[in-house]
Amino acid sequence: MNSSSNNSVEMGGSEEDDQMNMMEDLRRGPWTVEEDFTLINYIAHHGEGRWNSLARCAGLKRTGKSCRLRWLNYLRPDVRRGNITLEEQLMILELHSRWGNRWSKIAQHLPGRTDNEIKNYWRTRVQKHAKQLKCDVNSKQFKDTMRYLWMPRLVERIQAAATTTTTTTTTGCSSSSTTTTTSTGATTNSYPLNQSNNIDNIVTSQLVMPQGHNNCGNMSSNFRNTQITPSYTPENSSNTAVSPGSDMTDCYFPANHSLNQNFIQQNNPIGNEFTDTLISPSGYFNPWMDYQSMIEQNNQWSEGGNRGDDLSENMWNAEEIWFLKQQFNM
DNA sequence: AAACTTCACAACCGCCTATGT
DNA sequence: CACATAGGCGGTTGTGAAGTT
């Protein structure tokens, strides 16, 4: 990016841009407040579309492409700014597992989020973790880690946050968590989230946890105690921030597979395919194999000492490894 | 406190496909 | 069918803020 606010384009990108560039000086780099205002004002009066002519008519010395990008990624009134919520993270992971790098398609399911923002999130957060795990982001190992560790973890964190909010509601906070009874008689908690955002309708309102699912059936009490990791607090897992702990840095093996699957099946955010992806229709998910690779990773991190990344600290502690052994009769 | 590093993100480029004329 | 334009996407860069040394 050119840092100068007065730089003009000598050579453009596409052919049409080149043609425009030859005809007039075009600015590039960061947009000024005046440019933003001009663009907003023009679109407010004339609407979007025909970006090259729009840029000319509005008196902006920018390419149409630049105007479009600025409008769609930044100036649009419905663009949602701020940290990616837990629900959005879950949605991104799920949709990416289904569609790959089709960012705009993914963005369609996250109202207010742009493809660029989602791409940036993926590249900076998700790929970073793949790098830390020393595996390719497209590798089966990493996809399994996301699908069976990270995503269930996010689900549980969402649930935990909601539970916390419910508690605070009863103590006088203004949160709007509600308790309802389903037709089957099961009492459920629905999540209070940013009600103005459609993503909540897609994901969160569907994330209705069976009450008491936290009992975790056959899970050992020791591990149950570790379910809410030390890094988790109501503060850092709010639905308006991506805390470091909301990433994969503190994910752990799902406490109870059947329980998680049941939950997901019952509360599928985006249809049955979501369940399918988690349950691994191909059947290639092998707990033992993954356990082995996790142990290897754990050893690598231990051997490598503390590299300063949080993965080495809280990915798998001895207690959790012990639990894995118990869980899979190892 | 200064220098350096890391991180998140806006913005861009180049290429491609889709759509309109 | 050919061409022009719009839009999508992967990859990359530059910058400021935050963190670290």
Short mmCIF file of C-alpha atoms (C1' of nucleotides) in Angstrom, two decimals:
data_model
loop_
_atom_site.label_atom_id
_atom_site.label_comp_id
_atom_site.label_asym_id
_atom_site.label_seq_id
_atom_site.Cartn_x
_atom_site.Cartn_y
_atom_site.Cartn_z
CA MET A 1 0.00 0.00 0.00
CA ASN A 2 1.19 3.42 -0.76
CA SER A 3 1.27 5.46 2.36
CA SER A 4 1.08 8.79 0.65
CA SER A 5 -2.36 10.30 0.70
CA ASN A 6 -1.68 12.10 -2.54
CA ASN A 7 -0.27 9.34 -4.61
CA SER A 8 -1.68 8.88 -7.98
CA VAL A 9 -1.71 5.81 -10.10
CA GLU A 10 0.76 5.49 -12.89
CA MET A 11 0.01 1.89 -13.64
CA GLY A 12 -3.30 0.38 -12.78
CA GLY A 13 -4.42 -3.19 -12.31
CA SER A 14 -6.94 -4.37 -14.85
CA GLU A 15 -7.09 -3.22 -18.42
CA GLU A 16 -10.05 -0.99 -17.79
CA ASP A 17 -8.27 0.54 -14.88
CA ASP A 18 -5.25 1.08 -17.08
CA GLN A 19 -7.41 2.92 -19.53
CA MET A 20 -8.79 5.11 -16.82
CA ASN A 21 -5.36 5.71 -15.44
CA MET A 22 -4.13 6.96 -18.77
CA MET A 23 -6.99 9.38 -18.94
CA GLU A 24 -6.65 10.92 -15.53
CA ASP A 25 -4.65 10.93 -12.34
CA LEU A 26 -6.07 8.44 -9.93
CA ARG A 27 -5.53 8.41 -6.24
CA ARG A 28 -4.65 5.31 -4.31
CA GLY A 29 -3.93 4.39 -0.75
CA PRO A 30 -5.98 5.22 2.30
CA TRP A 31 -9.23 7.01 1.78
CA THR A 32 -9.67 10.45 3.23
CA VAL A 33 -12.71 11.56 5.18
CA GLU A 34 -13.64 13.83 2.31
CA GLU A 35 -13.52 10.98 -0.17
CA ASP A 36 -15.60 8.83 2.10
CA PHE A 37 -18.15 11.55 2.48
CA THR A 38 -18.26 12.12 -1.26
CA LEU A 39 -18.82 8.45 -1.94
CA ILE A 40 -21.45 8.06 0.75
CA ASN A 41 -23.22 11.14 -0.40
CA TYR A 42 -23.21 10.09 -4.01
CA ILE A 43 -24.49 6.61 -3.31
CA ALA A 44 -27.15 7.99 -1.01
CA HIS A 45 -28.50 10.02 -3.89
CA HIS A 46 -27.81 7.76 -6.84
CA GLY A 47 -27.39 4.28 -5.48
CA GLU A 48 -24.70 1.73 -6.21
CA GLY A 49 -23.66 0.17 -9.45
CA ARG A 50 -21.55 1.07 -12.46
CA TRP A 51 -18.64 1.81 -10.26
CA ASN A 52 -16.33 3.29 -12.85
CA SER A 53 -18.91 5.79 -13.99
CA LEU A 54 -19.92 6.35 -10.40
CA ALA A 55 -16.36 7.27 -9.50
CA ARG A 56 -16.20 9.73 -12.36
CA CYS A 57 -19.60 11.26 -11.74
CA ALA A 58 -18.94 11.63 -8.05
CA GLY A 59 -15.72 13.42 -8.80
CA LEU A 60 -13.61 10.81 -7.09
CA LYS A 61 -10.19 10.26 -8.51
CA ARG A 62 -10.40 6.60 -7.75
CA THR A 63 -10.96 3.51 -9.79
CA GLY A 64 -14.43 2.07 -9.76
CA LYS A 65 -13.00 -0.99 -8.19
CA SER A 66 -11.50 1.01 -5.38
CA CYS A 67 -14.82 2.76 -4.79
CA ARG A 68 -16.68 -0.52 -4.75
CA LEU A 69 -14.23 -2.03 -2.31
CA ARG A 70 -14.32 0.98 -0.05
CA TRP A 71 -18.09 1.02 -0.04
CA LEU A 72 -18.60 -2.69 0.45
CA ASN A 73 -15.87 -3.24 3.00
CA TYR A 74 -16.08 -0.07 5.00
CA LEU A 75 -18.70 2.53 4.24
CA ARG A 76 -21.83 0.48 3.78
CA PRO A 77 -24.21 1.36 6.63
CA ASP A 78 -24.86 -2.26 7.45
CA VAL A 79 -21.23 -3.24 7.65
CA ARG A 80 -20.53 -4.69 11.03
CA ARG A 81 -17.34 -3.61 12.66
CA GLY A 82 -15.59 -4.98 15.67
CA ASN A 83 -14.36 -8.32 16.79
CA ILE A 84 -15.58 -11.58 15.39
CA THR A 85 -17.93 -13.16 17.89
CA LEU A 86 -17.76 -16.74 19.01
CA GLU A 87 -20.86 -17.50 17.00
CA GLU A 88 -19.33 -15.94 13.93
CA GLN A 89 -16.14 -17.89 14.44
CA LEU A 90 -18.13 -21.07 14.60
CA MET A 91 -20.01 -20.13 11.48
CA ILE A 92 -16.84 -19.29 9.61
CA LEU A 93 -15.21 -22.56 10.54
CA GLU A 94 -18.22 -24.55 9.56
CA LEU A 95 -18.85 -22.77 6.30
CA HIS A 96 -15.21 -22.85 5.35
CA SER A 97 -15.13 -26.56 5.96
CA ARG A 98 -18.00 -26.82 3.56
CA TRP A 99 -17.10 -24.30 0.90
CA GLY A 100 -13.42 -23.65 1.29
CA ASN A 101 -12.09 -20.21 0.46
CA ARG A 102 -15.31 -18.93 -1.00
CA TRP A 103 -15.24 -15.88 1.16
CA SER A 104 -18.09 -13.98 -0.38
CA LYS A 105 -20.35 -16.97 -0.09
CA ILE A 106 -19.36 -17.37 3.52
CA ALA A 107 -19.87 -13.67 4.08
CA GLN A 108 -23.44 -13.96 2.85
CA HIS A 109 -24.18 -15.98 5.95
CA LEU A 110 -22.58 -13.47 8.25
CA PRO A 111 -24.59 -10.32 7.77
CA GLY A 112 -22.53 -7.23 8.13
CA ARG A 113 -19.27 -9.04 7.66
CA THR A 114 -17.34 -8.65 4.46
CA ASP A 115 -15.51 -11.30 2.53
CA ASN A 116 -12.33 -9.36 3.07
CA GLU A 117 -12.83 -9.33 6.81
CA ILE A 118 -13.52 -13.04 6.91
CA LYS A 119 -10.52 -13.72 4.73
CA ASN A 120 -8.36 -11.63 7.01
CA TYR A 121 -9.70 -13.48 10.01
CA TRP A 122 -8.93 -16.78 8.38
CA ARG A 123 -5.46 -15.81 7.35
CA THR A 124 -4.45 -14.13 10.56
CA ARG A 125 -6.10 -16.39 13.14
CA VAL A 126 -6.83 -19.74 11.63
CA GLN A 127 -3.76 -20.06 9.49
CA LYS A 128 -1.68 -18.87 12.37
CA HIS A 129 -2.83 -21.83 14.39
CA ALA A 130 -2.12 -24.19 11.55
CA LYS A 131 1.35 -22.76 11.45
CA GLN A 132 1.71 -23.23 15.18
CA LEU A 133 0.57 -26.80 14.85
CA LYS A 134 3.08 -27.22 12.09
CA CYS A 135 0.54 -28.54 9.70
CA ASP A 136 -0.99 -27.29 6.55
CA VAL A 137 -4.24 -25.42 6.95
CA ASN A 138 -5.73 -27.72 4.34
CA SER A 139 -4.41 -30.89 5.87
CA LYS A 140 -6.75 -33.51 7.22
CA GLN A 141 -5.07 -33.24 10.58
CA PHE A 142 -5.80 -29.57 10.90
CA LYS A 143 -9.32 -29.91 9.56
CA ASP A 144 -9.99 -32.63 12.10
CA THR A 145 -8.58 -30.44 14.81
CA MET A 146 -10.94 -27.68 13.81
CA ARG A 147 -13.91 -29.93 13.36
CA TYR A 148 -13.61 -32.03 16.44
CA LEU A 149 -11.78 -29.78 18.82
CA TRP A 150 -12.11 -26.18 17.98
CA MET A 151 -15.71 -26.10 16.84
CA PRO A 152 -17.13 -28.14 19.73
CA ARG A 153 -15.07 -25.96 21.96
CA LEU A 154 -16.64 -22.87 20.50
CA VAL A 155 -20.08 -24.37 20.94
CA GLU A 156 -19.38 -25.00 24.56
CA ARG A 157 -17.95 -21.58 25.07
CA ILE A 158 -21.03 -20.05 23.57
CA GLN A 159 -23.11 -22.14 25.88
CA ALA A 160 -20.93 -21.25 28.82
CA ALA A 161 -21.22 -17.58 28.04
CA ALA A 162 -24.96 -17.92 27.83
CA THR A 163 -25.11 -19.76 31.10
CA THR A 164 -23.11 -17.02 32.69
CA THR A 165 -25.39 -14.43 31.24
CA THR A 166 -28.40 -16.28 32.50
CA THR A 167 -26.90 -16.24 35.94
CA THR A 168 -26.26 -12.56 35.77
CA THR A 169 -29.79 -12.00 34.64
CA THR A 170 -31.11 -13.54 37.77
CA THR A 171 -28.87 -11.33 39.78
CA GLY A 172 -30.26 -8.20 38.32
CA CYS A 173 -28.41 -7.56 35.09
CA SER A 174 -30.33 -6.42 32.11
CA SER A 175 -29.36 -9.33 29.91
CA SER A 176 -32.15 -10.91 28.03
CA SER A 177 -31.34 -14.58 28.27
CA THR A 178 -34.46 -16.62 28.34
CA THR A 179 -35.39 -20.04 29.53
CA THR A 180 -37.94 -21.90 27.51
CA THR A 181 -39.49 -25.29 27.46
CA THR A 182 -39.47 -27.25 24.24
CA SER A 183 -42.30 -29.32 22.95
CA THR A 184 -40.52 -32.37 24.21
CA GLY A 185 -40.49 -30.94 27.65
CA ALA A 186 -36.80 -30.23 27.73
CA THR A 187 -35.92 -26.98 29.31
CA THR A 188 -33.53 -25.02 27.17
CA ASN A 189 -31.56 -21.87 27.34
CA SER A 190 -31.47 -19.59 24.38
CA TYR A 191 -28.72 -17.13 23.96
CA PRO A 192 -28.89 -13.44 24.42
CA LEU A 193 -26.82 -11.86 21.75
CA ASN A 194 -26.71 -8.85 19.61
CA GLN A 195 -30.31 -8.93 18.58
CA SER A 196 -29.87 -6.58 15.72
CA ASN A 197 -27.67 -8.96 13.86
CA ASN A 198 -29.02 -11.65 11.65
CA ILE A 199 -26.16 -13.94 12.42
CA ASP A 200 -27.74 -14.41 15.76
CA ASN A 201 -30.85 -15.64 14.08
CA ILE A 202 -28.86 -18.06 12.00
CA VAL A 203 -26.54 -19.39 14.61
CA THR A 204 -27.25 -18.31 18.07
CA SER A 205 -30.94 -18.69 18.28
CA GLN A 206 -30.41 -22.20 17.05
CA LEU A 207 -27.81 -22.96 19.62
CA VAL A 208 -30.20 -24.17 22.19
CA MET A 209 -28.50 -26.32 24.72
CA PRO A 210 -30.22 -29.17 26.45
CA GLN A 211 -30.23 -28.17 30.05
CA GLY A 212 -27.69 -29.99 32.08
CA HIS A 213 -25.64 -31.05 29.11
CA ASN A 214 -22.72 -29.85 31.09
CA ASN A 215 -23.08 -32.81 33.34
CA CYS A 216 -21.09 -34.56 30.73
CA GLY A 217 -22.29 -38.08 31.33
CA ASN A 218 -19.36 -40.39 31.63
CA MET A 219 -16.82 -37.66 31.83
CA SER A 220 -14.45 -37.82 34.69
CA SER A 221 -14.92 -35.26 37.37
CA ASN A 222 -11.37 -34.16 36.99
CA PHE A 223 -11.79 -33.36 33.40
CA ARG A 224 -15.14 -31.81 34.03
CA ASN A 225 -13.40 -29.36 36.23
CA THR A 226 -11.18 -28.41 33.38
CA GLN A 227 -13.97 -27.91 30.97
CA ILE A 228 -14.10 -24.25 31.63
CA THR A 229 -10.50 -23.53 31.19
CA PRO A 230 -8.67 -21.06 33.35
CA SER A 231 -8.41 -18.76 30.39
CA TYR A 232 -12.13 -18.52 30.21
CA THR A 233 -13.95 -15.83 32.05
CA PRO A 234 -17.25 -14.22 31.33
CA GLU A 235 -15.32 -11.11 30.50
CA ASN A 236 -13.02 -12.55 27.93
CA SER A 237 -15.60 -14.68 26.27
CA SER A 238 -18.21 -12.07 25.75
CA ASN A 239 -20.06 -12.24 22.53
CA THR A 240 -18.50 -9.06 21.31
CA ALA A 241 -14.86 -9.96 21.42
CA VAL A 242 -12.48 -12.52 20.17
CA SER A 243 -10.47 -13.31 23.18
CA PRO A 244 -7.21 -15.13 22.78
CA GLY A 245 -8.89 -18.01 24.49
CA SER A 246 -11.62 -18.11 21.97
CA ASP A 247 -9.18 -19.24 19.38
CA MET A 248 -7.79 -22.69 19.24
CA THR A 249 -5.18 -21.91 21.79
CA ASP A 250 -7.15 -23.42 24.58
CA CYS A 251 -9.19 -26.00 22.80
CA TYR A 252 -9.32 -29.43 24.24
CA PHE A 253 -10.80 -32.73 23.41
CA PRO A 254 -14.58 -32.71 23.43
CA ALA A 255 -15.70 -33.81 26.82
CA ASN A 256 -18.32 -36.20 25.53
CA HIS A 257 -18.59 -37.05 21.88
CA SER A 258 -22.07 -38.44 21.91
CA LEU A 259 -23.24 -35.53 23.89
CA ASN A 260 -21.67 -33.05 21.56
CA GLN A 261 -23.07 -34.81 18.55
CA ASN A 262 -26.50 -34.89 20.08
CA PHE A 263 -26.28 -31.27 20.85
CA ILE A 264 -25.19 -30.40 17.38
CA GLN A 265 -27.82 -32.55 15.81
CA GLN A 266 -30.49 -30.91 17.87
CA ASN A 267 -29.21 -27.45 17.47
CA ASN A 268 -27.80 -27.42 14.03
CA PRO A 269 -27.02 -23.85 13.09
CA ILE A 270 -27.09 -24.31 9.36
CA GLY A 271 -28.95 -27.45 8.61
CA ASN A 272 -28.06 -31.07 8.76
CA GLU A 273 -24.84 -30.66 6.86
CA PHE A 274 -23.38 -29.08 9.92
CA THR A 275 -24.01 -32.22 11.86
CA ASP A 276 -22.63 -34.31 9.08
CA THR A 277 -19.39 -32.47 8.97
CA LEU A 278 -18.89 -32.84 12.65
CA ILE A 279 -19.82 -36.45 12.74
CA SER A 280 -17.55 -37.14 9.82
CA PRO A 281 -19.68 -38.89 7.25
CA SER A 282 -16.60 -40.33 5.71
CA GLY A 283 -15.84 -41.92 9.03
CA TYR A 284 -12.23 -41.02 8.76
CA PHE A 285 -12.01 -39.46 12.16
CA ASN A 286 -10.07 -41.79 14.32
CA PRO A 287 -9.84 -40.74 17.95
CA TRP A 288 -6.83 -42.91 18.50
CA MET A 289 -5.00 -41.60 15.51
CA ASP A 290 -5.75 -38.06 16.52
CA TYR A 291 -4.77 -38.80 20.04
CA GLN A 292 -1.44 -40.02 18.79
CA SER A 293 -0.86 -36.91 16.75
CA MET A 294 -1.88 -34.76 19.67
CA ILE A 295 0.55 -36.48 21.92
CA GLU A 296 3.21 -35.98 19.30
CA GLN A 297 2.39 -32.33 19.12
CA ASN A 298 2.40 -32.06 22.84
CA ASN A 299 5.79 -33.66 22.97
CA GLN A 300 7.07 -31.38 20.29
CA TRP A 301 5.95 -28.39 22.23
CA SER A 302 7.41 -29.73 25.40
CA GLU A 303 10.70 -30.51 23.73
CA GLY A 304 10.75 -27.15 22.11
CA GLY A 305 10.17 -25.50 25.41
CA ASN A 306 7.99 -22.49 25.77
CA ARG A 307 8.21 -20.71 22.50
CA GLY A 308 6.06 -17.96 23.74
CA ASP A 309 2.95 -19.21 22.01
CA ASP A 310 0.01 -20.03 24.15
CA LEU A 311 -0.49 -23.34 22.44
CA SER A 312 2.45 -24.81 24.24
CA GLU A 313 0.97 -23.78 27.51
CA ASN A 314 -2.57 -24.93 27.44
CA MET A 315 -3.29 -27.11 24.48
CA TRP A 316 -3.15 -30.40 26.30
CA ASN A 317 -2.18 -30.69 29.88
CA ALA A 318 -1.34 -33.94 31.62
CA GLU A 319 -4.79 -34.20 33.09
CA GLU A 320 -6.41 -33.96 29.70
CA ILE A 321 -4.07 -36.52 28.23
CA TRP A 322 -4.98 -38.81 31.08
CA PHE A 323 -8.60 -38.22 30.30
CA LEU A 324 -8.06 -39.07 26.66
CA LYS A 325 -6.57 -42.36 27.67
CA GLN A 326 -9.54 -43.11 29.90
CA GLN A 327 -12.00 -42.04 27.27
CA PHE A 328 -10.57 -44.31 24.61
CA ASN A 329 -9.39 -47.14 26.81
CA MET A 330 -5.79 -46.53 25.94
"C1'" DA B 1 12.39 5.52 26.80
"C1'" DA B 2 13.79 3.86 22.46
"C1'" DA B 3 14.26 0.28 19.20
"C1'" DC B 4 12.45 -3.63 17.50
"C1'" DT B 5 8.91 -7.19 16.55
"C1'" DT B 6 4.37 -8.88 15.99
"C1'" DC B 7 -0.26 -8.44 14.78
"C1'" DA B 8 -4.62 -6.99 12.58
"C1'" DC B 9 -6.54 -5.02 8.89
"C1'" DA B 10 -7.41 -1.81 4.98
"C1'" DA B 11 -6.28 -1.59 0.45
"C1'" DC B 12 -4.39 -3.06 -3.61
"C1'" DC B 13 -3.00 -6.11 -7.69
"C1'" DG B 14 -3.66 -9.61 -11.02
"C1'" DC B 15 -6.31 -12.97 -12.71
"C1'" DC B 16 -10.50 -15.07 -13.46
"C1'" DT B 17 -15.61 -15.72 -14.33
"C1'" DA B 18 -20.20 -13.85 -14.97
"C1'" DT B 19 -23.13 -10.77 -17.03
"C1'" DG B 20 -24.72 -7.22 -20.03
"C1'" DT B 21 -24.66 -4.98 -24.56
"C1'" DC C 1 -19.99 -14.21 -30.83
"C1'" DA C 2 -17.08 -10.40 -29.30
"C1'" DC C 3 -16.25 -7.03 -26.28
"C1'" DA C 4 -16.77 -4.23 -22.03
"C1'" DT C 5 -17.69 -4.06 -17.43
"C1'" DA C 6 -18.71 -5.80 -12.84
"C1'" DG C 7 -17.67 -8.67 -9.41
"C1'" DG C 8 -15.11 -12.53 -6.91
"C1'" DC C 9 -11.06 -14.39 -5.20
"C1'" DG C 10 -6.16 -15.43 -3.69
"C1'" DG C 11 -2.32 -13.30 -2.60
"C1'" DT C 12 0.23 -9.50 -1.05
"C1'" DT C 13 1.66 -5.08 0.91
"C1'" DG C 14 1.86 -1.09 3.96
"C1'" DT C 15 0.60 0.95 8.13
"C1'" DG C 16 -0.48 1.86 12.86
"C1'" DA C 17 -1.10 -0.13 17.26
"C1'" DA C 18 0.34 -3.10 20.69
"C1'" DG C 19 3.64 -5.85 22.73
"C1'" DT C 20 8.44 -7.10 23.71
"C1'" DT C 21 13.31 -6.50 24.37
#
